[in-house]
Coordinates of N, CA and C in Angstrom, one line a residue:
Chain A
M1 N -0.5 18.7 -0.7 CA -1.4 17.6 -0.1 C -0.7 16.3 0.0
M2 N 0.0 15.9 -1.1 CA 0.8 14.7 -1.1 C 1.9 14.8 0.0
A3 N 2.5 15.9 0.0 CA 3.6 16.0 1.0 C 3.0 15.9 2.5
G4 N 1.8 16.5 2.6 CA 1.0 16.4 3.9 C 0.8 15.0 4.3
I5 N 0.3 14.2 3.3 CA 0.0 12.7 3.6 C 1.3 12.0 4.0
F6 N 2.4 12.2 3.4 CA 3.6 11.6 3.7 C 4.1 12.1 5.1
A7 N 3.9 13.3 5.4 CA 4.4 13.9 6.7 C 3.6 13.2 7.8
V8 N 2.2 13.1 7.6 CA 1.5 12.5 8.7 C 1.8 11.0 8.8
L9 N 2.1 10.3 7.7 CA 2.5 8.9 7.7 C 3.8 8.8 8.4
L10 N 4.7 9.7 8.2 CA 6.1 9.6 8.8 C 5.9 9.8 10.4
I11 N 5.0 10.8 10.7 CA 4.8 11.0 12.1 C 4.2 9.8 12.8
A12 N 3.3 9.1 12.1 CA 2.7 7.8 12.6 C 3.8 6.7 12.8
F13 N 4.7 6.6 11.9 CA 5.8 5.6 12.0 C 6.7 5.9 13.2
V14 N 7.1 7.3 13.3 CA 8.0 7.7 14.4 C 7.2 7.4 15.7
L15 N 5.9 7.8 15.8 CA 5.2 7.6 17.1 C 5.2 6.1 17.4
N16 N 4.9 5.3 16.4 CA 4.8 3.9 16.7 C 6.2 3.2 17.1
F17 N 7.3 3.8 16.6 CA 8.6 3.3 16.9 C 8.9 3.7 18.3
S18 N 8.4 4.9 18.7 CA 8.6 5.4 20.1 C 7.7 4.7 21.1
G19 N 6.8 3.9 20.7 CA 6.0 3.2 21.6 C 4.6 3.8 21.8
L20 N 4.3 4.9 21.3 CA 3.0 5.6 21.4 C 2.1 5.0 20.3
R21 N 1.6 3.9 20.6 CA 0.9 3.1 19.5 C -0.6 3.8 19.2
R22 N -1.3 4.1 20.2 CA -2.6 4.7 19.9 C -2.6 6.0 19.2
L23 N -1.6 6.8 19.6 CA -1.4 8.1 18.8 C -1.0 7.8 17.4
A24 N -0.2 6.8 17.2 CA 0.4 6.4 15.9 C -0.8 5.9 15.0
V25 N -1.7 5.1 15.6 CA -2.8 4.6 14.8 C -3.7 5.8 14.4
S26 N -3.9 6.7 15.3 CA -4.7 8.0 15.0 C -4.1 8.7 13.8
C27 N -2.8 8.9 13.9 CA -2.1 9.6 12.7 C -2.3 8.8 11.4
L28 N -2.2 7.4 11.6 CA -2.3 6.6 10.4 C -3.7 6.8 9.8
L29 N -4.7 6.8 10.6 CA -6.1 7.0 10.1 C -6.3 8.3 9.5
V30 N -5.7 9.4 10.0 CA -5.7 10.7 9.4 C -5.1 10.6 8.0
S31 N -3.9 9.9 7.9 CA -3.2 9.7 6.6 C -4.1 9.0 5.6
L32 N -4.8 7.9 6.2 CA -5.7 7.1 5.3 C -6.8 8.0 4.7
A33 N -7.5 8.8 5.7 CA -8.5 9.7 5.2 C -8.1 10.7 4.1
L34 N -6.9 11.3 4.3 CA -6.3 12.3 3.4 C -6.0 11.6 2.0
C35 N -5.5 10.3 2.1 CA -5.2 9.5 1.0 C -6.4 9.3 0.1
V36 N -7.5 8.8 0.8 CA -8.8 8.6 0.1 C -9.3 9.8 -0.6
G37 N -9.2 10.9 0.2 CA -9.7 12.2 -0.4 C -8.9 12.6 -1.6
L38 N -7.6 12.5 -1.6 CA -6.8 12.8 -2.7 C -7.0 11.9 -3.9
F39 N -7.2 10.6 -3.6 CA -7.4 9.7 -4.6 C -8.7 10.1 -5.4
L40 N -9.8 10.4 -4.6 CA -11.1 10.7 -5.3 C -10.9 12.0 -6.1
W41 N -10.1 13.0 -5.5 CA -9.9 14.2 -6.3 C -9.1 14.0 -7.6
E42 N -8.1 13.1 -7.5 CA -7.3 12.8 -8.6 C -8.1 12.1 -9.8
I43 N -9.0 11.2 -9.4 CA -9.7 10.4 -10.5 C -10.9 11.2 -11.0
Y44 N -11.3 12.2 -10.3 CA -12.5 12.9 -10.7 C -12.3 13.8 -12.0
S45 N -13.1 13.7 -13.0 CA -13.0 14.6 -14.1 C -14.2 15.4 -14.2
P46 N -14.0 16.7 -14.5 CA -15.2 17.6 -14.6 C -16.1 17.2 -15.8
E47 N -15.4 16.5 -16.8 CA -16.2 16.1 -18.0 C -16.9 14.8 -17.8
Y48 N -16.3 13.8 -17.2 CA -16.9 12.5 -17.1 C -17.3 12.1 -15.7
G49 N -16.9 13.0 -14.6 CA -17.2 12.5 -13.3 C -16.3 11.4 -12.9
F50 N -16.9 10.4 -12.3 CA -16.0 9.1 -11.9 C -16.2 8.1 -13.0
R51 N -17.0 8.3 -14.1 CA -17.1 7.3 -15.1 C -15.9 7.2 -15.9
M52 N -15.8 6.0 -16.7 CA -14.6 5.8 -17.6 C -15.2 5.4 -18.9
P53 N -15.6 6.5 -19.7 CA -16.3 6.2 -21.0 C -15.4 5.6 -22.0
W54 N -14.1 5.5 -21.8 CA -13.3 4.8 -22.8 C -13.3 3.3 -22.7
L55 N -14.0 2.8 -21.6 CA -14.1 1.4 -21.5 C -15.5 1.1 -22.1
Q56 N -15.6 0.5 -23.2 CA -16.8 0.2 -23.8 C -17.0 -1.3 -24.0
V57 N -18.2 -1.8 -23.9 CA -18.5 -3.2 -24.3 C -19.5 -3.2 -25.4
D58 N -19.3 -4.3 -26.2 CA -20.2 -4.4 -27.4 C -21.5 -5.1 -27.0
L59 N -22.5 -4.3 -26.5 CA -23.7 -4.9 -26.0 C -24.6 -5.4 -27.2
E60 N -24.5 -4.9 -28.4 CA -25.3 -5.3 -29.5 C -25.1 -6.7 -29.8
R61 N -23.7 -7.0 -29.9 CA -23.4 -8.4 -30.3 C -23.7 -9.4 -29.1
A62 N -23.6 -8.9 -27.9 CA -23.8 -9.8 -26.7 C -25.3 -10.2 -26.6
F63 N -26.2 -9.3 -26.9 CA -27.6 -9.5 -26.8 C -28.3 -9.9 -28.1
A64 N -27.5 -10.2 -29.1 CA -28.2 -10.5 -30.4 C -28.9 -11.8 -30.3
P65 N -30.1 -11.9 -30.9 CA -30.9 -13.1 -30.8 C -30.2 -14.3 -31.4
I66 N -30.4 -15.5 -30.9 CA -29.7 -16.7 -31.5 C -30.0 -17.0 -32.9
G67 N -29.2 -17.2 -33.7 CA -29.4 -17.5 -35.1 C -29.6 -16.3 -36.0
S68 N -29.5 -15.1 -35.5 CA -29.6 -13.9 -36.2 C -28.4 -13.6 -37.1
S69 N -27.2 -14.2 -36.7 CA -26.0 -13.8 -37.4 C -25.9 -14.6 -38.7
Chain M
M1 N -15.7 -22.1 24.7 CA -15.1 -20.9 24.0 C -13.7 -20.7 24.5
R2 N -12.9 -20.2 23.5 CA -11.5 -20.0 23.9 C -11.3 -18.8 24.8
R3 N -10.4 -18.9 25.7 CA -10.2 -17.8 26.6 C -9.2 -16.9 26.0
M4 N -9.3 -15.5 26.2 CA -8.5 -14.5 25.5 C -7.0 -14.6 25.9
A5 N -6.8 -14.9 27.2 CA -5.4 -14.8 27.7 C -4.6 -16.0 27.4
R6 N -5.2 -17.1 26.9 CA -4.4 -18.3 26.6 C -3.4 -18.1 25.5
S7 N -2.2 -18.7 25.7 CA -1.2 -18.7 24.7 C -1.2 -20.0 23.9
E8 N -1.0 -19.9 22.5 CA -0.9 -21.1 21.7 C 0.3 -21.8 21.8
A9 N 0.4 -22.9 21.1 CA 1.7 -23.7 21.1 C 2.8 -22.9 20.5
P10 N 4.0 -22.9 21.1 CA 5.1 -22.0 20.7 C 5.4 -22.1 19.2
I11 N 5.4 -23.3 18.6 CA 5.8 -23.5 17.2 C 4.8 -22.7 16.3
M12 N 3.5 -22.7 16.6 CA 2.5 -22.0 15.8 C 2.7 -20.5 15.9
V13 N 3.1 -20.1 17.1 CA 3.4 -18.6 17.3 C 4.6 -18.2 16.5
V14 N 5.6 -19.0 16.6 CA 6.9 -18.7 15.8 C 6.6 -18.7 14.3
L15 N 5.9 -19.7 13.8 CA 5.5 -19.7 12.4 C 4.7 -18.4 12.0
D16 N 3.8 -18.1 12.8 CA 3.0 -16.9 12.6 C 3.8 -15.7 12.5
R17 N 4.7 -15.5 13.4 CA 5.6 -14.4 13.4 C 6.5 -14.4 12.2
L18 N 7.0 -15.6 11.8 CA 7.9 -15.7 10.6 C 7.1 -15.3 9.3
V19 N 5.8 -15.7 9.2 CA 5.1 -15.2 8.1 C 4.9 -13.7 8.1
L20 N 4.6 -13.2 9.2 CA 4.4 -11.7 9.2 C 5.8 -11.0 8.8
L21 N 6.8 -11.5 9.4 CA 8.2 -11.0 9.1 C 8.5 -11.0 7.6
L22 N 8.1 -12.2 7.0 CA 8.3 -12.4 5.5 C 7.5 -11.4 4.7
M23 N 6.3 -11.2 5.1 CA 5.4 -10.3 4.4 C 6.0 -8.9 4.5
L24 N 6.4 -8.5 5.7 CA 7.0 -7.1 6.0 C 8.3 -7.0 5.1
A25 N 9.1 -8.0 5.0 CA 10.4 -7.9 4.3 C 10.1 -7.7 2.8
I26 N 9.0 -8.4 2.3 CA 8.7 -8.4 0.9 C 8.2 -7.0 0.5
V27 N 7.3 -6.4 1.4 CA 6.7 -5.1 1.1 C 7.9 -4.0 1.2
A28 N 8.7 -4.2 2.2 CA 9.9 -3.2 2.3 C 10.8 -3.3 1.0
A29 N 11.0 -4.5 0.5 CA 11.7 -4.7 -0.7 C 11.1 -4.0 -1.9
I30 N 9.7 -4.2 -2.0 CA 9.0 -3.6 -3.1 C 9.1 -2.0 -3.0
L31 N 9.0 -1.5 -1.8 CA 9.2 0.0 -1.6 C 10.6 0.4 -2.0
T32 N 11.6 -0.4 -1.7 CA 13.0 -0.1 -2.1 C 13.1 -0.2 -3.6
A33 N 12.6 -1.2 -4.2 CA 12.7 -1.2 -5.7 C 12.0 0.0 -6.3
A34 N 10.9 0.5 -5.8 CA 10.2 1.6 -6.4 C 11.2 2.8 -6.3
M35 N 11.9 3.0 -5.1 CA 12.9 4.1 -5.0 C 14.0 4.0 -5.9
I36 N 14.5 2.7 -6.1 CA 15.7 2.4 -7.1 C 15.2 2.8 -8.5
L37 N 14.0 2.4 -8.9 CA 13.5 2.8 -10.2 C 13.4 4.2 -10.4
Q38 N 13.0 4.9 -9.3 CA 12.8 6.4 -9.4 C 14.1 7.1 -9.5
Y39 N 15.2 6.7 -8.8 CA 16.4 7.5 -8.8 C 17.5 6.9 -9.6
A40 N 17.5 5.6 -9.9 CA 18.6 5.0 -10.7 C 18.1 5.0 -12.2
F41 N 16.8 4.9 -12.4 CA 16.4 4.8 -13.8 C 15.5 6.1 -14.2
G42 N 15.4 7.0 -13.3 CA 14.8 8.3 -13.7 C 13.2 8.3 -13.9
E43 N 12.6 7.3 -13.3 CA 11.1 7.2 -13.5 C 10.5 7.9 -12.4
I44 N 10.0 9.1 -12.7 CA 9.3 9.9 -11.7 C 7.8 9.4 -11.5
P45 N 7.5 9.2 -10.3 CA 6.1 8.6 -10.0 C 5.0 9.6 -10.2
C46 N 3.9 9.0 -10.7 CA 2.6 9.8 -10.8 C 2.0 9.9 -9.5
P47 N 1.0 10.8 -9.4 CA 0.3 11.0 -8.1 C -0.4 9.7 -7.6
L48 N -1.0 8.9 -8.5 CA -1.6 7.6 -8.0 C -0.5 6.6 -7.7
C49 N 0.6 6.7 -8.3 CA 1.8 5.8 -7.9 C 2.2 6.1 -6.5
L50 N 2.2 7.5 -6.2 CA 2.6 7.8 -4.8 C 1.6 7.4 -3.8
L51 N 0.3 7.4 -4.2 CA -0.8 7.0 -3.2 C -0.6 5.5 -3.0
Q52 N -0.2 4.7 -4.1 CA 0.0 3.3 -3.9 C 1.2 3.1 -2.9
R53 N 2.2 4.0 -2.9 CA 3.2 3.7 -1.9 C 2.7 4.0 -0.6
V54 N 1.8 5.0 -0.4 CA 1.2 5.3 0.9 C 0.5 4.0 1.4
A55 N -0.2 3.4 0.5 CA -1.0 2.1 0.9 C 0.0 1.0 1.3
L56 N 1.1 0.9 0.6 CA 2.1 -0.1 1.0 C 2.7 0.2 2.3
F57 N 3.0 1.5 2.6 CA 3.5 1.9 3.9 C 2.4 1.6 5.0
G58 N 1.1 1.8 4.7 CA 0.1 1.4 5.6 C 0.1 -0.1 6.0
C59 N 0.4 -0.9 4.9 CA 0.5 -2.4 5.1 C 1.6 -2.6 6.0
C60 N 2.8 -2.0 5.8 CA 4.0 -2.1 6.6 C 3.6 -1.8 8.1
F61 N 2.9 -0.7 8.3 CA 2.6 -0.3 9.6 C 1.7 -1.4 10.3
G62 N 0.7 -1.9 9.6 CA -0.2 -2.9 10.2 C 0.7 -4.2 10.6
L63 N 1.6 -4.5 9.7 CA 2.4 -5.7 10.0 C 3.3 -5.5 11.2
I64 N 3.9 -4.3 11.3 CA 4.8 -4.0 12.4 C 3.9 -4.0 13.7
Q65 N 2.7 -3.5 13.6 CA 1.8 -3.5 14.9 C 1.5 -4.9 15.2
Q66 N 1.3 -5.7 14.2 CA 0.9 -7.2 14.5 C 2.0 -7.9 15.1
L67 N 3.3 -7.6 14.6 CA 4.4 -8.3 15.1 C 4.7 -8.0 16.7
R68 N 4.2 -6.9 17.0 CA 4.4 -6.5 18.5 C 3.1 -6.9 19.3
A69 N 2.1 -7.3 18.6 CA 0.8 -7.5 19.4 C 0.8 -8.8 20.3
E70 N 0.1 -8.7 21.3 CA 0.1 -9.9 22.2 C -1.3 -10.7 21.9
G71 N -2.4 -10.0 22.1 CA -3.7 -10.7 21.9 C -4.6 -9.9 20.9
S72 N -4.1 -9.0 20.3 CA -5.0 -8.2 19.4 C -4.7 -8.5 17.9
E73 N -5.7 -8.4 17.1 CA -5.5 -8.5 15.6 C -5.7 -7.2 14.9
R74 N -5.5 -6.1 15.7 CA -5.7 -4.7 15.1 C -4.7 -4.5 13.9
G75 N -3.4 -5.0 14.1 CA -2.4 -4.8 13.1 C -2.8 -5.4 11.8
S76 N -3.3 -6.6 11.8 CA -3.8 -7.3 10.6 C -5.0 -6.6 10.0
G77 N -5.8 -6.1 10.8 CA -7.0 -5.3 10.3 C -6.4 -4.0 9.5
I78 N -5.5 -3.3 10.1 CA -4.9 -2.2 9.5 C -4.3 -2.6 8.1
G79 N -3.5 -3.7 8.2 CA -2.9 -4.2 7.0 C -3.9 -4.5 5.9
L80 N -5.0 -5.1 6.3 CA -6.0 -5.5 5.3 C -6.7 -4.3 4.6
V81 N -7.0 -3.3 5.5 CA -7.6 -2.0 5.0 C -6.6 -1.4 3.9
F82 N -5.4 -1.3 4.2 CA -4.5 -0.7 3.3 C -4.2 -1.6 2.0
A83 N -4.2 -2.9 2.2 CA -4.1 -3.7 1.0 C -5.3 -3.6 0.1
L84 N -6.5 -3.4 0.7 CA -7.7 -3.1 -0.1 C -7.6 -1.8 -0.8
L85 N -7.1 -0.8 -0.1 CA -6.9 0.5 -0.7 C -5.9 0.4 -1.9
L86 N -4.8 -0.3 -1.7 CA -3.9 -0.5 -2.8 C -4.5 -1.2 -4.0
L87 N -5.4 -2.1 -3.7 CA -6.1 -2.8 -4.8 C -7.0 -1.8 -5.6
V88 N -7.8 -1.1 -4.8 CA -8.7 -0.1 -5.5 C -7.9 1.0 -6.3
I89 N -6.9 1.5 -5.7 CA -6.1 2.5 -6.5 C -5.5 1.9 -7.7
S90 N -4.8 0.8 -7.6 CA -4.1 0.2 -8.7 C -5.0 -0.3 -9.8
V91 N -6.2 -0.9 -9.4 CA -7.1 -1.3 -10.5 C -7.6 0.0 -11.2
R92 N -8.0 1.0 -10.5 CA -8.5 2.2 -11.2 C -7.4 2.8 -12.1
Q93 N -6.2 2.8 -11.6 CA -5.1 3.3 -12.5 C -4.9 2.4 -13.8
T94 N -5.0 1.1 -13.6 CA -4.8 0.2 -14.6 C -6.0 0.5 -15.7
L95 N -7.2 0.7 -15.2 CA -8.3 1.0 -16.1 C -8.2 2.3 -16.7
L96 N -7.5 3.3 -16.0 CA -7.3 4.6 -16.7 C -6.4 4.5 -17.8
D97 N -5.4 3.7 -17.7 CA -4.3 3.6 -18.8 C -4.4 2.4 -19.7
L98 N -5.5 1.7 -19.5 CA -5.7 0.5 -20.3 C -5.7 0.7 -21.8
F99 N -6.4 1.7 -22.3 CA -6.5 2.1 -23.7 C -5.7 3.4 -23.9
P100 N -4.5 3.3 -24.5 CA -3.7 4.5 -24.7 C -4.5 5.6 -25.5
R101 N -4.5 6.8 -25.1 CA -5.2 7.9 -25.7 C -4.4 9.2 -25.3
P102 N -4.7 10.4 -26.0 CA -3.9 11.6 -25.6 C -3.9 11.7 -24.0
D103 N -2.8 12.0 -23.5 CA -2.6 12.3 -22.0 C -2.8 11.1 -21.2
H104 N -3.0 10.0 -21.8 CA -3.2 8.8 -20.9 C -2.5 7.6 -21.6
A105 N -1.5 7.1 -20.9 CA -0.8 5.8 -21.3 C -0.1 5.3 -20.1
Y106 N 0.3 4.1 -20.1 CA 1.1 3.5 -19.0 C 2.3 4.3 -18.7
I107 N 2.5 4.6 -17.5 CA 3.7 5.5 -17.1 C 4.9 4.6 -16.8
G108 N 6.0 5.0 -17.2 CA 7.2 4.3 -16.9 C 7.4 3.0 -17.8
S109 N 8.5 2.3 -17.5 CA 8.8 1.2 -18.4 C 8.2 -0.1 -17.7
A110 N 8.1 -1.1 -18.6 CA 7.5 -2.4 -18.1 C 8.6 -3.2 -17.4
V111 N 8.2 -4.0 -16.4 CA 9.1 -5.0 -15.9 C 8.5 -6.3 -16.1
L112 N 9.2 -7.2 -16.8 CA 8.7 -8.5 -17.2 C 7.4 -8.4 -18.0
G113 N 7.4 -7.3 -18.8 CA 6.2 -7.1 -19.6 C 5.0 -6.5 -19.0
M114 N 5.1 -6.2 -17.8 CA 3.9 -5.6 -17.0 C 4.4 -4.3 -16.5
H115 N 3.4 -3.2 -16.5 CA 3.7 -1.9 -16.0 C 3.4 -1.9 -14.4
M116 N 3.9 -0.9 -13.8 CA 4.0 -0.8 -12.3 C 2.6 -1.0 -11.7
E117 N 1.6 -0.3 -12.4 CA 0.2 -0.4 -11.7 C -0.3 -1.8 -11.8
V118 N 0.0 -2.6 -12.9 CA -0.4 -3.9 -13.0 C 0.3 -4.8 -11.9
W119 N 1.6 -4.5 -11.7 CA 2.3 -5.2 -10.6 C 1.6 -4.9 -9.3
S120 N 1.2 -3.6 -9.1 CA 0.6 -3.2 -7.9 C -0.7 -4.1 -7.6
V121 N -1.5 -4.3 -8.6 CA -2.7 -5.2 -8.5 C -2.3 -6.5 -8.0
L122 N -1.3 -7.1 -8.5 CA -0.8 -8.4 -8.1 C -0.3 -8.4 -6.7
V123 N 0.5 -7.3 -6.3 CA 1.0 -7.2 -5.0 C -0.2 -7.1 -4.0
A124 N -1.2 -6.3 -4.3 CA -2.3 -6.1 -3.4 C -3.1 -7.6 -3.2
V125 N -3.3 -8.2 -4.3 CA -3.9 -9.6 -4.2 C -3.0 -10.5 -3.4
A126 N -1.7 -10.4 -3.6 CA -0.8 -11.3 -2.8 C -0.8 -11.0 -1.3
L127 N -0.9 -9.7 -1.0 CA -1.1 -9.3 0.4 C -2.3 -9.8 1.0
L128 N -3.4 -9.6 0.3 CA -4.7 -10.1 0.8 C -4.7 -11.6 1.0
L129 N -4.0 -12.3 0.1 CA -3.9 -13.8 0.1 C -3.0 -14.2 1.3
G130 N -1.9 -13.3 1.5 CA -1.0 -13.7 2.6 C -1.8 -13.6 3.9
F131 N -2.6 -12.5 4.1 CA -3.3 -12.4 5.4 C -4.3 -13.5 5.5
A132 N -5.0 -13.9 4.4 CA -6.0 -15.0 4.5 C -5.3 -16.3 4.8
I133 N -4.2 -16.6 4.2 CA -3.5 -17.8 4.5 C -3.0 -17.9 6.0
R134 N -2.6 -16.7 6.4 CA -2.1 -16.7 7.9 C -3.3 -17.0 8.8
F135 N -4.4 -16.4 8.5 CA -5.6 -16.8 9.3 C -6.0 -18.2 9.2
A136 N -6.0 -18.7 8.0 CA -6.4 -20.1 7.7 C -5.4 -21.1 8.4
L137 N -4.1 -20.9 8.3 CA -3.2 -21.9 8.8 C -2.9 -21.7 10.3
F138 N -2.9 -20.5 10.8 CA -2.5 -20.3 12.2 C -3.7 -19.9 13.1
G139 N -4.8 -19.4 12.4 CA -6.0 -18.9 13.2 C -5.6 -17.8 14.1
A140 N -4.7 -17.0 13.8 CA -4.3 -15.8 14.5 C -3.9 -16.2 16.0
P141 N -2.8 -16.9 16.2 CA -2.5 -17.4 17.5 C -2.2 -16.3 18.5
R142 N -2.7 -16.4 19.7 CA -2.4 -15.4 20.8 C -1.2 -15.9 21.5
A143 N -0.3 -14.9 21.7 CA 1.0 -15.2 22.2 C 1.6 -14.2 23.2
A144 N 2.4 -14.6 24.0 CA 3.1 -13.6 24.9 C 4.0 -12.8 24.0
P145 N 4.4 -11.6 24.4 CA 5.3 -10.8 23.6 C 6.6 -11.5 23.5
D146 N 7.3 -11.3 22.4 CA 8.7 -11.9 22.2 C 9.6 -11.2 23.2
A147 N 10.6 -12.0 23.7 CA 11.6 -11.4 24.6 C 12.5 -10.5 23.8
D148 N 13.0 -9.5 24.5 CA 13.8 -8.4 23.7 C 15.0 -8.9 23.0
G149 N 15.6 -10.0 23.4 CA 16.8 -10.5 22.8 C 16.5 -11.6 21.7
S150 N 15.3 -11.9 21.5 CA 15.0 -13.0 20.6 C 15.3 -12.7 19.1
L151 N 15.6 -13.6 18.3 CA 15.9 -13.4 16.9 C 14.7 -12.7 16.2
V152 N 13.5 -13.2 16.4 CA 12.4 -12.6 15.7 C 12.2 -11.2 16.1
H153 N 12.4 -10.9 17.4 CA 12.2 -9.5 17.9 C 13.3 -8.6 17.3
R154 N 14.5 -9.1 17.2 CA 15.6 -8.2 16.7 C 15.3 -8.0 15.1
C155 N 14.9 -9.0 14.4 CA 14.7 -8.8 13.0 C 13.5 -7.9 12.7
A156 N 12.4 -8.0 13.6 CA 11.3 -7.1 13.5 C 11.7 -5.7 13.8
R157 N 12.5 -5.5 14.8 CA 12.9 -4.1 15.1 C 13.8 -3.6 14.0
G158 N 14.7 -4.4 13.4 CA 15.6 -3.9 12.3 C 14.7 -3.5 11.1
L159 N 13.8 -4.4 10.8 CA 12.9 -4.1 9.6 C 12.1 -2.9 9.8
E160 N 11.6 -2.7 11.0 CA 10.8 -1.5 11.4 C 11.7 -0.3 11.2
L161 N 12.9 -0.3 11.6 CA 13.8 0.9 11.5 C 14.0 1.1 10.0
Y162 N 14.2 0.1 9.2 CA 14.4 0.2 7.8 C 13.2 0.8 7.1
V163 N 12.0 0.4 7.5 CA 10.8 1.0 6.9 C 10.6 2.4 7.2
V164 N 11.0 2.8 8.5 CA 10.9 4.2 8.9 C 11.9 5.0 8.0
L165 N 13.1 4.4 7.8 CA 14.1 5.1 7.0 C 13.6 5.3 5.5
I166 N 13.0 4.3 4.9 CA 12.4 4.4 3.5 C 11.3 5.5 3.6
C167 N 10.5 5.5 4.7 CA 9.5 6.5 4.7 C 10.0 8.0 4.8
V168 N 11.1 8.1 5.5 CA 11.8 9.4 5.6 C 12.2 9.8 4.1
L169 N 12.9 8.9 3.4 CA 13.4 9.1 2.1 C 12.2 9.4 1.2
N170 N 11.1 8.7 1.3 CA 9.9 9.1 0.4 C 9.4 10.4 0.7
F171 N 9.3 10.8 2.0 CA 8.8 12.1 2.4 C 9.7 13.2 1.8
V172 N 11.0 13.1 1.8 CA 11.9 14.0 1.2 C 11.7 14.0 -0.3
S173 N 11.6 12.9 -0.9 CA 11.4 12.8 -2.3 C 10.1 13.5 -2.8
V174 N 9.0 13.2 -2.0 CA 7.8 13.9 -2.4 C 7.9 15.4 -2.3
V175 N 8.5 15.9 -1.2 CA 8.6 17.3 -1.1 C 9.4 17.9 -2.3
L176 N 10.5 17.2 -2.7 CA 11.4 17.7 -3.8 C 10.5 17.6 -5.1
Q177 N 9.6 16.6 -5.3 CA 8.9 16.4 -6.5 C 7.7 17.3 -6.6
C178 N 7.0 17.4 -5.4 CA 5.7 18.1 -5.5 C 5.6 19.5 -4.8
G179 N 6.7 19.7 -3.9 CA 6.6 20.9 -3.0 C 5.4 20.8 -2.2
L180 N 4.7 21.8 -2.1 CA 3.4 21.8 -1.2 C 2.2 21.8 -2.2
G181 N 2.4 21.6 -3.4 CA 1.3 21.6 -4.4 C 1.0 20.3 -5.0
E182 N 0.5 20.4 -6.3 CA 0.2 19.2 -7.0 C 1.4 18.5 -7.5
C183 N 1.3 17.2 -7.7 CA 2.4 16.4 -8.2 C 2.3 16.2 -9.7
H184 N 3.5 16.3 -10.3 CA 3.5 16.1 -11.8 C 4.7 15.1 -12.1
T185 N 4.7 14.5 -13.3 CA 5.7 13.6 -13.7 C 6.7 14.3 -14.6
F186 N 6.7 15.6 -14.8 CA 7.6 16.3 -15.6 C 8.9 16.4 -15.0
G187 N 9.0 16.6 -13.7 CA 10.3 16.7 -13.0 C 10.1 17.1 -11.6
Y188 N 11.3 17.4 -10.9 CA 11.2 17.8 -9.6 C 11.0 19.3 -9.4
R189 N 10.0 19.6 -8.7 CA 9.6 21.1 -8.6 C 10.7 21.8 -7.9
L190 N 11.3 21.3 -6.9 CA 12.3 22.0 -6.1 C 13.8 21.8 -6.5
L191 N 14.0 21.1 -7.6 CA 15.4 20.9 -8.1 C 15.7 21.8 -9.3

């Protein structure tokens, strides 16, 4: 998949260099779509989904009533 | 209302082109530094690192298109989209590795105390800021295309060729590292 993304990206650059700008932009958009797809696939966890449970905030202390400490 | 075909004062156009050239040169230098870290210091990039390189190449593409543009801001739009993509990927990777735990820690060595994904966040913000400053200062001046022999044109063409060359190297490198399957940081699959 990663090799495919770089291949499409390279084709876009070569087409742009050759003066075929519209075709180059189309290839770049394909590369963007593949890149976003692979990014979502990479960060998805079967256990957590897209959440990041290791990032915790201490809500108890933040919402403690004034003068309770 | 401003007419589309009107050209701006030459000095504004030249300054605008120079800002675009500078941004392109900096992004090309960052991509070169990434390759040097990979091959001279043996730091194999992770999948999200490679996706950040794709985003940087997308920014280069947008800047190259904008350098050639006569009355369109499409290139800047492309650059902004990819700068935003770079920001999203690098922030997510920073949050993934923020708290070291089994199988998750910052990859590679730190440069000036910061790891690559944190640098990527700064690079993305700098790119967004660069585009914003360009719009604020020059208001996206409309200009006739540069003459083929002009210095700006020659520099732009040279940098474009260099970016294409780095893209070829990256493609070969990715094929060596990942083959046609998943990418890992253990080593090069085809070596």
